[in-house]
């Protein structure tokens, strides 16, 4: 058994690549409108606190320690209006039956002189399925009452329950309006809260955090170079980013900037530190030297990611300057 264990254990570590966390700025879908001071209208058909949840998200939306929005109590001195409607807050209920064997015997046979049960009785078990659904439309209007953003959001939740050991199955559920309303209020406000979070992701700039792979091996026959590169990877695994950067910079000088593996990892380190222009410089140098398809894909993804990040920063800057 021990020899098989020896073979299995190394497999547990396959795919555990070294990664660094980078942040990517996602710009707002209304960023060009410079909407900061807003009036939030009470959503229509809102009995699940959709308006209140969105108000909380708007009030707490921050970027670089600055509030993205200021909620105004009236229409005076505003840049825009946020309005909406809860189009649906529903619950569908379905009854169905499952089957399970009981301890009661349905058929006996005599086997080797012993009376033995060969088939047990089946029992029909009552079950219920509840489908909760919330659909909300939100609109953002500028100060000229023009719609600059409009979207419908939908969230659902499903619950299944079978009553194997109790008689709690409520066959009168469809006719019990009080129970229906209680269940709606138990689940649908939480769906409205999720929708509010999705809305704020669309209308407020925010950071998204990504875990990006480093290149872990170098194509170089020099054992000393291989050891230096391996040491830098180990430092990255230990999250000792600064020491890894110093070691890679020294290695880059030794190799006269001719290793795309070193250049890429230096680019990723700088991206993780939010030094985007320096990062893209290293990435572009790495792209000129790369030859492995997988590594070229990593480098191209990195360049596209940083270029998009820089564009989003420029687009968002105007809005932040007005805050």
mmCIF file of C-alpha atoms in Angstrom:
data_model
loop_
_atom_site.group_PDB
_atom_site.id
_atom_site.type_symbol
_atom_site.label_atom_id
_atom_site.label_comp_id
_atom_site.label_asym_id
_atom_site.label_seq_id
_atom_site.Cartn_x
_atom_site.Cartn_y
_atom_site.Cartn_z
ATOM 1 C CA UNK A 1 0.000 0.000 0.000
ATOM 2 C CA UNK A 2 2.826 2.416 0.865
ATOM 3 C CA UNK A 3 4.314 2.221 -2.642
ATOM 4 C CA UNK A 4 0.978 3.315 -4.141
ATOM 5 C CA UNK A 5 0.746 6.152 -1.644
ATOM 6 C CA UNK A 6 4.185 7.272 -2.776
ATOM 7 C CA UNK A 7 2.890 7.494 -6.346
ATOM 8 C CA UNK A 8 -0.338 9.311 -5.476
ATOM 9 C CA UNK A 9 0.973 12.038 -3.165
ATOM 10 C CA UNK A 10 3.007 13.939 -5.806
ATOM 11 C CA UNK A 11 -0.124 14.162 -7.954
ATOM 12 C CA UNK A 12 -1.752 16.345 -5.309
ATOM 13 C CA UNK A 13 0.689 19.134 -6.149
ATOM 14 C CA UNK A 14 0.168 19.111 -9.908
ATOM 15 C CA UNK A 15 -1.427 22.349 -11.100
ATOM 16 C CA UNK A 16 -0.476 24.372 -7.997
ATOM 17 C CA UNK A 17 1.185 27.108 -10.020
ATOM 18 C CA UNK A 18 2.662 30.239 -8.462
ATOM 19 C CA UNK A 19 0.434 33.295 -8.883
ATOM 20 C CA UNK A 20 0.486 36.999 -8.102
ATOM 21 C CA UNK A 21 -2.585 39.113 -7.418
ATOM 22 C CA UNK A 22 -3.149 42.127 -9.658
ATOM 23 C CA UNK A 23 -5.988 44.632 -9.593
ATOM 24 C CA UNK A 24 -7.859 45.756 -12.667
ATOM 25 C CA UNK A 25 -10.029 48.868 -12.753
ATOM 26 C CA UNK A 26 -13.479 48.312 -14.200
ATOM 27 C CA UNK A 27 -14.908 51.616 -15.394
ATOM 28 C CA UNK A 28 -18.500 52.704 -14.899
ATOM 29 C CA UNK A 29 -21.042 52.406 -17.680
ATOM 30 C CA UNK A 30 -21.978 56.030 -16.968
ATOM 31 C CA UNK A 31 -18.463 57.368 -16.390
ATOM 32 C CA UNK A 32 -18.554 59.764 -19.357
ATOM 33 C CA UNK A 33 -21.594 61.508 -17.906
ATOM 34 C CA UNK A 34 -19.730 62.640 -14.745
ATOM 35 C CA UNK A 35 -22.681 61.772 -12.550
ATOM 36 C CA UNK A 36 -21.782 62.176 -8.897
ATOM 37 C CA UNK A 37 -24.580 64.051 -7.076
ATOM 38 C CA UNK A 38 -27.692 61.945 -7.471
ATOM 39 C CA UNK A 39 -31.271 61.753 -6.302
ATOM 40 C CA UNK A 40 -32.530 58.243 -5.645
ATOM 41 C CA UNK A 41 -36.230 57.801 -6.319
ATOM 42 C CA UNK A 42 -38.273 55.215 -4.458
ATOM 43 C CA UNK A 43 -38.612 52.190 -6.736
ATOM 44 C CA UNK A 44 -42.161 51.278 -7.691
ATOM 45 C CA UNK A 45 -43.693 47.961 -6.553
ATOM 46 C CA UNK A 46 -40.917 47.698 -3.976
ATOM 47 C CA UNK A 47 -41.960 45.597 -0.996
ATOM 48 C CA UNK A 48 -38.572 43.800 -0.730
ATOM 49 C CA UNK A 49 -36.339 46.797 0.219
ATOM 50 C CA UNK A 50 -34.756 47.098 -3.232
ATOM 51 C CA UNK A 51 -34.490 50.887 -2.902
ATOM 52 C CA UNK A 52 -32.902 50.709 0.553
ATOM 53 C CA UNK A 53 -30.350 48.110 -0.496
ATOM 54 C CA UNK A 54 -29.359 50.182 -3.521
ATOM 55 C CA UNK A 55 -29.133 53.327 -1.390
ATOM 56 C CA UNK A 56 -26.692 51.549 0.907
ATOM 57 C CA UNK A 57 -24.544 50.419 -2.052
ATOM 58 C CA UNK A 58 -24.543 53.917 -3.578
ATOM 59 C CA UNK A 59 -23.563 55.515 -0.268
ATOM 60 C CA UNK A 60 -20.681 53.079 0.240
ATOM 61 C CA UNK A 61 -19.297 53.011 -3.307
ATOM 62 C CA UNK A 62 -15.708 54.256 -3.004
ATOM 63 C CA UNK A 63 -12.649 54.515 -5.195
ATOM 64 C CA UNK A 64 -9.260 55.666 -3.929
ATOM 65 C CA UNK A 65 -10.951 56.455 -0.579
ATOM 66 C CA UNK A 66 -13.414 58.803 -2.301
ATOM 67 C CA UNK A 67 -17.163 58.382 -2.437
ATOM 68 C CA UNK A 68 -18.217 57.861 -6.039
ATOM 69 C CA UNK A 69 -21.734 59.169 -5.371
ATOM 70 C CA UNK A 70 -23.378 61.669 -3.048
ATOM 71 C CA UNK A 71 -27.077 61.064 -2.468
ATOM 72 C CA UNK A 72 -29.064 64.307 -2.416
ATOM 73 C CA UNK A 73 -32.399 64.766 -0.581
ATOM 74 C CA UNK A 74 -34.002 66.684 -3.467
ATOM 75 C CA UNK A 75 -33.617 67.467 -7.174
ATOM 76 C CA UNK A 76 -31.533 70.570 -6.466
ATOM 77 C CA UNK A 77 -27.895 70.610 -7.592
ATOM 78 C CA UNK A 78 -27.882 67.061 -8.893
ATOM 79 C CA UNK A 79 -26.081 65.449 -11.846
ATOM 80 C CA UNK A 80 -28.581 62.660 -12.283
ATOM 81 C CA UNK A 81 -31.468 60.565 -11.015
ATOM 82 C CA UNK A 82 -31.558 56.855 -10.270
ATOM 83 C CA UNK A 83 -35.016 55.319 -10.574
ATOM 84 C CA UNK A 84 -36.410 51.864 -11.027
ATOM 85 C CA UNK A 85 -39.132 49.306 -10.633
ATOM 86 C CA UNK A 86 -39.387 45.847 -9.118
ATOM 87 C CA UNK A 87 -40.872 44.083 -12.129
ATOM 88 C CA UNK A 88 -41.284 40.760 -10.374
ATOM 89 C CA UNK A 89 -41.015 39.330 -6.874
ATOM 90 C CA UNK A 90 -42.440 35.850 -7.049
ATOM 91 C CA UNK A 91 -42.439 32.338 -5.687
ATOM 92 C CA UNK A 92 -43.508 29.252 -7.632
ATOM 93 C CA UNK A 93 -44.318 26.112 -5.662
ATOM 94 C CA UNK A 94 -44.312 22.564 -7.001
ATOM 95 C CA UNK A 95 -45.258 19.296 -5.310
ATOM 96 C CA UNK A 96 -43.617 16.058 -6.334
ATOM 97 C CA UNK A 97 -42.885 12.633 -4.870
ATOM 98 C CA UNK A 98 -39.676 10.708 -4.341
ATOM 99 C CA UNK A 99 -39.406 7.009 -3.583
ATOM 100 C CA UNK A 100 -37.410 5.192 -0.937
ATOM 101 C CA UNK A 101 -37.242 1.654 0.369
ATOM 102 C CA UNK A 102 -38.813 0.904 3.740
ATOM 103 C CA UNK A 103 -37.865 -1.772 6.273
ATOM 104 C CA UNK A 104 -41.056 -3.650 5.428
ATOM 105 C CA UNK A 105 -40.646 -6.666 3.186
ATOM 106 C CA UNK A 106 -42.689 -6.949 -0.017
ATOM 107 C CA UNK A 107 -41.545 -10.467 -1.022
ATOM 108 C CA UNK A 108 -39.836 -13.348 0.741
ATOM 109 C CA UNK A 109 -37.980 -16.310 -0.711
ATOM 110 C CA UNK A 110 -36.491 -19.362 0.943
ATOM 111 C CA UNK A 111 -32.768 -19.439 0.243
ATOM 112 C CA UNK A 112 -30.697 -22.355 1.589
ATOM 113 C CA UNK A 113 -33.553 -23.222 3.888
ATOM 114 C CA UNK A 114 -33.760 -19.680 5.309
ATOM 115 C CA UNK A 115 -36.718 -17.375 4.688
ATOM 116 C CA UNK A 116 -35.125 -14.224 3.255
ATOM 117 C CA UNK A 117 -36.549 -10.902 2.138
ATOM 118 C CA UNK A 118 -35.627 -10.327 -1.519
ATOM 119 C CA UNK A 119 -37.622 -7.127 -2.102
ATOM 120 C CA UNK A 120 -38.614 -4.348 0.241
ATOM 121 C CA UNK A 121 -41.646 -2.131 -0.069
ATOM 122 C CA UNK A 122 -41.300 1.293 -1.618
ATOM 123 C CA UNK A 123 -42.630 4.388 0.073
ATOM 124 C CA UNK A 124 -43.726 7.553 -1.747
ATOM 125 C CA UNK A 125 -42.146 10.552 -0.049
ATOM 126 C CA UNK A 126 -43.800 13.966 -0.435
ATOM 127 C CA UNK A 127 -41.447 16.722 -1.587
ATOM 128 C CA UNK A 128 -41.698 20.387 -2.466
ATOM 129 C CA UNK A 129 -39.697 22.677 -4.738
ATOM 130 C CA UNK A 130 -39.768 26.445 -4.330
ATOM 131 C CA UNK A 131 -38.521 28.762 -7.080
ATOM 132 C CA UNK A 132 -37.902 32.335 -5.891
ATOM 133 C CA UNK A 133 -37.397 35.077 -8.453
ATOM 134 C CA UNK A 134 -36.754 38.830 -8.386
ATOM 135 C CA UNK A 135 -36.544 41.018 -11.481
ATOM 136 C CA UNK A 136 -35.648 44.707 -11.175
ATOM 137 C CA UNK A 137 -35.240 47.424 -13.770
ATOM 138 C CA UNK A 138 -32.974 50.371 -12.990
ATOM 139 C CA UNK A 139 -32.525 53.590 -14.945
ATOM 140 C CA UNK A 140 -30.006 56.410 -14.598
ATOM 141 C CA UNK A 141 -31.005 59.783 -16.044
ATOM 142 C CA UNK A 142 -28.759 62.801 -16.464
ATOM 143 C CA UNK A 143 -29.765 66.327 -15.462
ATOM 144 C CA UNK A 144 -31.433 66.770 -18.849
ATOM 145 C CA UNK A 145 -33.668 63.779 -18.023
ATOM 146 C CA UNK A 146 -32.033 61.703 -20.755
ATOM 147 C CA UNK A 147 -31.573 58.006 -19.991
ATOM 148 C CA UNK A 148 -27.840 57.240 -19.864
ATOM 149 C CA UNK A 149 -28.141 53.739 -18.438
ATOM 150 C CA UNK A 150 -30.918 51.160 -18.288
ATOM 151 C CA UNK A 151 -30.798 47.485 -17.423
ATOM 152 C CA UNK A 152 -32.982 44.683 -16.080
ATOM 153 C CA UNK A 153 -31.471 42.441 -13.395
ATOM 154 C CA UNK A 154 -32.755 39.004 -12.440
ATOM 155 C CA UNK A 155 -31.883 36.810 -9.470
ATOM 156 C CA UNK A 156 -33.293 33.392 -8.603
ATOM 157 C CA UNK A 157 -33.023 30.846 -5.828
ATOM 158 C CA UNK A 158 -34.269 27.266 -5.683
ATOM 159 C CA UNK A 159 -35.087 25.187 -2.618
ATOM 160 C CA UNK A 160 -35.973 21.493 -2.486
ATOM 161 C CA UNK A 161 -37.196 19.643 0.551
ATOM 162 C CA UNK A 162 -38.502 16.106 1.073
ATOM 163 C CA UNK A 163 -40.392 15.035 4.193
ATOM 164 C CA UNK A 164 -38.996 11.584 4.876
ATOM 165 C CA UNK A 165 -39.276 11.600 8.652
ATOM 166 C CA UNK A 166 -42.022 14.113 9.394
ATOM 167 C CA UNK A 167 -45.509 15.061 8.381
ATOM 168 C CA UNK A 168 -44.585 18.708 7.794
ATOM 169 C CA UNK A 169 -45.550 18.694 4.130
ATOM 170 C CA UNK A 170 -47.942 21.566 3.612
ATOM 171 C CA UNK A 171 -50.405 20.378 0.962
ATOM 172 C CA UNK A 172 -52.414 23.557 1.407
ATOM 173 C CA UNK A 173 -49.496 25.814 0.530
ATOM 174 C CA UNK A 174 -50.988 26.994 -2.755
ATOM 175 C CA UNK A 175 -54.090 28.156 -0.912
ATOM 176 C CA UNK A 176 -52.287 29.725 2.044
ATOM 177 C CA UNK A 177 -51.687 33.373 1.134
ATOM 178 C CA UNK A 178 -50.082 34.180 4.513
ATOM 179 C CA UNK A 179 -47.478 31.412 4.126
ATOM 180 C CA UNK A 180 -46.777 32.551 0.557
ATOM 181 C CA UNK A 181 -46.051 36.118 1.708
ATOM 182 C CA UNK A 182 -43.862 34.886 4.578
ATOM 183 C CA UNK A 183 -41.737 32.837 2.179
ATOM 184 C CA UNK A 184 -41.417 35.777 -0.226
ATOM 185 C CA UNK A 185 -40.147 37.988 2.606
ATOM 186 C CA UNK A 186 -37.785 35.247 3.816
ATOM 187 C CA UNK A 187 -35.856 34.979 0.531
ATOM 188 C CA UNK A 188 -36.614 37.733 -1.983
ATOM 189 C CA UNK A 189 -35.128 40.675 -0.015
ATOM 190 C CA UNK A 190 -31.784 38.827 -0.077
ATOM 191 C CA UNK A 191 -32.118 38.525 -3.858
ATOM 192 C CA UNK A 192 -32.823 42.265 -4.020
ATOM 193 C CA UNK A 193 -29.620 42.836 -2.043
ATOM 194 C CA UNK A 194 -27.640 40.824 -4.606
ATOM 195 C CA UNK A 195 -29.215 42.855 -7.410
ATOM 196 C CA UNK A 196 -28.164 46.098 -5.691
ATOM 197 C CA UNK A 197 -24.556 44.848 -5.667
ATOM 198 C CA UNK A 198 -24.763 44.025 -9.385
ATOM 199 C CA UNK A 199 -26.193 47.470 -10.149
ATOM 200 C CA UNK A 200 -23.326 49.222 -8.383
ATOM 201 C CA UNK A 201 -20.794 47.164 -10.370
ATOM 202 C CA UNK A 202 -22.317 48.581 -13.554
ATOM 203 C CA UNK A 203 -22.679 52.230 -12.570
ATOM 204 C CA UNK A 204 -19.656 52.753 -10.310
ATOM 205 C CA UNK A 205 -15.962 52.233 -11.140
ATOM 206 C CA UNK A 206 -14.454 49.478 -9.039
ATOM 207 C CA UNK A 207 -11.422 47.248 -8.798
ATOM 208 C CA UNK A 208 -11.419 43.584 -9.731
ATOM 209 C CA UNK A 209 -8.678 41.360 -8.313
ATOM 210 C CA UNK A 210 -7.125 38.602 -10.423
ATOM 211 C CA UNK A 211 -4.636 35.847 -9.615
ATOM 212 C CA UNK A 212 -2.176 35.615 -12.527
ATOM 213 C CA UNK A 213 0.376 32.858 -13.150
ATOM 214 C CA UNK A 214 4.090 33.553 -13.164
ATOM 215 C CA UNK A 215 6.408 31.706 -15.564
ATOM 216 C CA UNK A 216 8.104 29.113 -13.356
ATOM 217 C CA UNK A 217 10.899 27.742 -15.542
ATOM 218 C CA UNK A 218 13.581 29.328 -17.698
ATOM 219 C CA UNK A 219 14.967 28.031 -20.985
ATOM 220 C CA UNK A 220 18.663 28.282 -20.160
ATOM 221 C CA UNK A 221 21.314 25.564 -19.874
ATOM 222 C CA UNK A 222 23.392 27.446 -17.310
ATOM 223 C CA UNK A 223 22.852 25.771 -13.922
ATOM 224 C CA UNK A 224 23.650 28.950 -12.030
ATOM 225 C CA UNK A 225 21.073 30.908 -14.050
ATOM 226 C CA UNK A 226 18.502 28.176 -13.463
ATOM 227 C CA UNK A 227 19.199 28.269 -9.721
ATOM 228 C CA UNK A 228 18.864 32.062 -9.563
ATOM 229 C CA UNK A 229 15.573 31.929 -11.446
ATOM 230 C CA UNK A 230 14.272 29.107 -9.259
ATOM 231 C CA UNK A 231 15.179 31.098 -6.142
ATOM 232 C CA UNK A 232 13.172 34.056 -7.423
ATOM 233 C CA UNK A 233 10.140 31.800 -7.946
ATOM 234 C CA UNK A 234 10.465 30.475 -4.398
ATOM 235 C CA UNK A 235 10.521 34.051 -3.099
ATOM 236 C CA UNK A 236 7.323 34.770 -5.039
ATOM 237 C CA UNK A 237 5.702 31.666 -3.550
ATOM 238 C CA UNK A 238 6.573 33.031 -0.112
ATOM 239 C CA UNK A 239 5.059 36.417 -1.121
ATOM 240 C CA UNK A 240 8.476 38.061 -0.702
ATOM 241 C CA UNK A 241 7.822 40.247 -3.738
ATOM 242 C CA UNK A 242 10.502 42.891 -3.224
ATOM 243 C CA UNK A 243 13.324 40.380 -2.810
ATOM 244 C CA UNK A 244 12.122 38.444 -5.848
ATOM 245 C CA UNK A 245 12.097 41.661 -7.878
ATOM 246 C CA UNK A 246 15.657 42.528 -6.872
ATOM 247 C CA UNK A 247 16.876 39.044 -7.768
ATOM 248 C CA UNK A 248 15.117 39.131 -11.155
ATOM 249 C CA UNK A 249 16.433 42.615 -11.955
ATOM 250 C CA UNK A 250 19.963 41.398 -11.245
ATOM 251 C CA UNK A 251 19.356 38.310 -13.370
ATOM 252 C CA UNK A 252 17.967 40.455 -16.168
ATOM 253 C CA UNK A 253 21.197 42.493 -16.253
ATOM 254 C CA UNK A 254 23.277 39.310 -16.304
ATOM 255 C CA UNK A 255 21.266 38.048 -19.286
ATOM 256 C CA UNK A 256 21.305 41.440 -21.061
ATOM 257 C CA UNK A 257 17.475 41.485 -21.126
ATOM 258 C CA UNK A 258 17.387 38.395 -23.353
ATOM 259 C CA UNK A 259 15.134 36.180 -21.243
ATOM 260 C CA UNK A 260 11.401 36.596 -21.828
ATOM 261 C CA UNK A 261 10.726 34.511 -18.718
ATOM 262 C CA UNK A 262 12.583 37.010 -16.510
ATOM 263 C CA UNK A 263 11.057 40.000 -18.309
ATOM 264 C CA UNK A 264 7.517 38.646 -17.995
ATOM 265 C CA UNK A 265 7.870 37.972 -14.275
ATOM 266 C CA UNK A 266 9.277 41.482 -13.755
ATOM 267 C CA UNK A 267 6.271 42.834 -15.636
ATOM 268 C CA UNK A 268 3.883 40.842 -13.449
ATOM 269 C CA UNK A 269 5.588 42.017 -10.269
ATOM 270 C CA UNK A 270 5.248 45.646 -11.363
ATOM 271 C CA UNK A 271 1.627 45.092 -12.341
ATOM 272 C CA UNK A 272 0.945 43.638 -8.895
ATOM 273 C CA UNK A 273 2.434 46.857 -7.451
ATOM 274 C CA UNK A 274 0.182 48.897 -9.768
ATOM 275 C CA UNK A 275 3.197 50.270 -11.677
ATOM 276 C CA UNK A 276 1.395 49.796 -14.958
ATOM 277 C CA UNK A 277 3.637 51.698 -17.382
ATOM 278 C CA UNK A 278 6.712 49.879 -16.110
ATOM 279 C CA UNK A 279 4.823 46.587 -16.274
ATOM 280 C CA UNK A 280 3.793 47.032 -19.901
ATOM 281 C CA UNK A 281 7.388 47.959 -20.815
ATOM 282 C CA UNK A 282 8.599 44.594 -19.489
ATOM 283 C CA UNK A 283 5.694 42.719 -21.084
ATOM 284 C CA UNK A 284 6.373 44.211 -24.517
ATOM 285 C CA UNK A 285 10.076 43.307 -24.257
ATOM 286 C CA UNK A 286 9.121 39.772 -23.265
ATOM 287 C CA UNK A 287 6.744 39.439 -26.208
ATOM 288 C CA UNK A 288 9.599 40.121 -28.673
ATOM 289 C CA UNK A 289 11.575 37.182 -27.263
ATOM 290 C CA UNK A 290 8.892 34.633 -26.374
ATOM 291 C CA UNK A 291 8.656 31.341 -28.244
ATOM 292 C CA UNK A 292 6.499 28.946 -26.186
ATOM 293 C CA UNK A 293 2.778 29.152 -27.178
ATOM 294 C CA UNK A 294 1.545 28.968 -23.576
ATOM 295 C CA UNK A 295 3.947 31.692 -22.452
ATOM 296 C CA UNK A 296 3.105 33.896 -25.452
ATOM 297 C CA UNK A 297 -0.569 33.581 -24.511
ATOM 298 C CA UNK A 298 0.235 34.706 -20.943
ATOM 299 C CA UNK A 299 2.226 37.695 -22.232
ATOM 300 C CA UNK A 300 -0.440 38.771 -24.736
ATOM 301 C CA UNK A 301 -3.141 38.484 -22.067
ATOM 302 C CA UNK A 302 -1.010 40.613 -19.749
ATOM 303 C CA UNK A 303 -0.500 43.361 -22.344
ATOM 304 C CA UNK A 304 -4.218 43.465 -23.183
ATOM 305 C CA UNK A 305 -5.123 43.507 -19.488
ATOM 306 C CA UNK A 306 -2.778 46.391 -18.624
ATOM 307 C CA UNK A 307 -3.740 48.418 -21.702
ATOM 308 C CA UNK A 308 -7.417 48.061 -20.788
ATOM 309 C CA UNK A 309 -6.613 49.026 -17.210
ATOM 310 C CA UNK A 310 -4.818 52.173 -18.365
ATOM 311 C CA UNK A 311 -7.742 53.127 -20.629
ATOM 312 C CA UNK A 312 -10.214 52.626 -17.792
ATOM 313 C CA UNK A 313 -8.092 54.773 -15.478
ATOM 314 C CA UNK A 314 -8.115 57.597 -18.023
ATOM 315 C CA UNK A 315 -11.887 57.289 -18.469
ATOM 316 C CA UNK A 316 -12.504 57.244 -14.741
ATOM 317 C CA UNK A 317 -10.148 60.130 -13.939
ATOM 318 C CA UNK A 318 -12.632 62.771 -15.113
ATOM 319 C CA UNK A 319 -15.269 61.436 -12.751
ATOM 320 C CA UNK A 320 -12.858 61.242 -9.828
ATOM 321 C CA UNK A 321 -11.648 64.805 -10.480
ATOM 322 C CA UNK A 322 -15.224 66.021 -10.038
ATOM 323 C CA UNK A 323 -15.638 64.329 -6.675
#
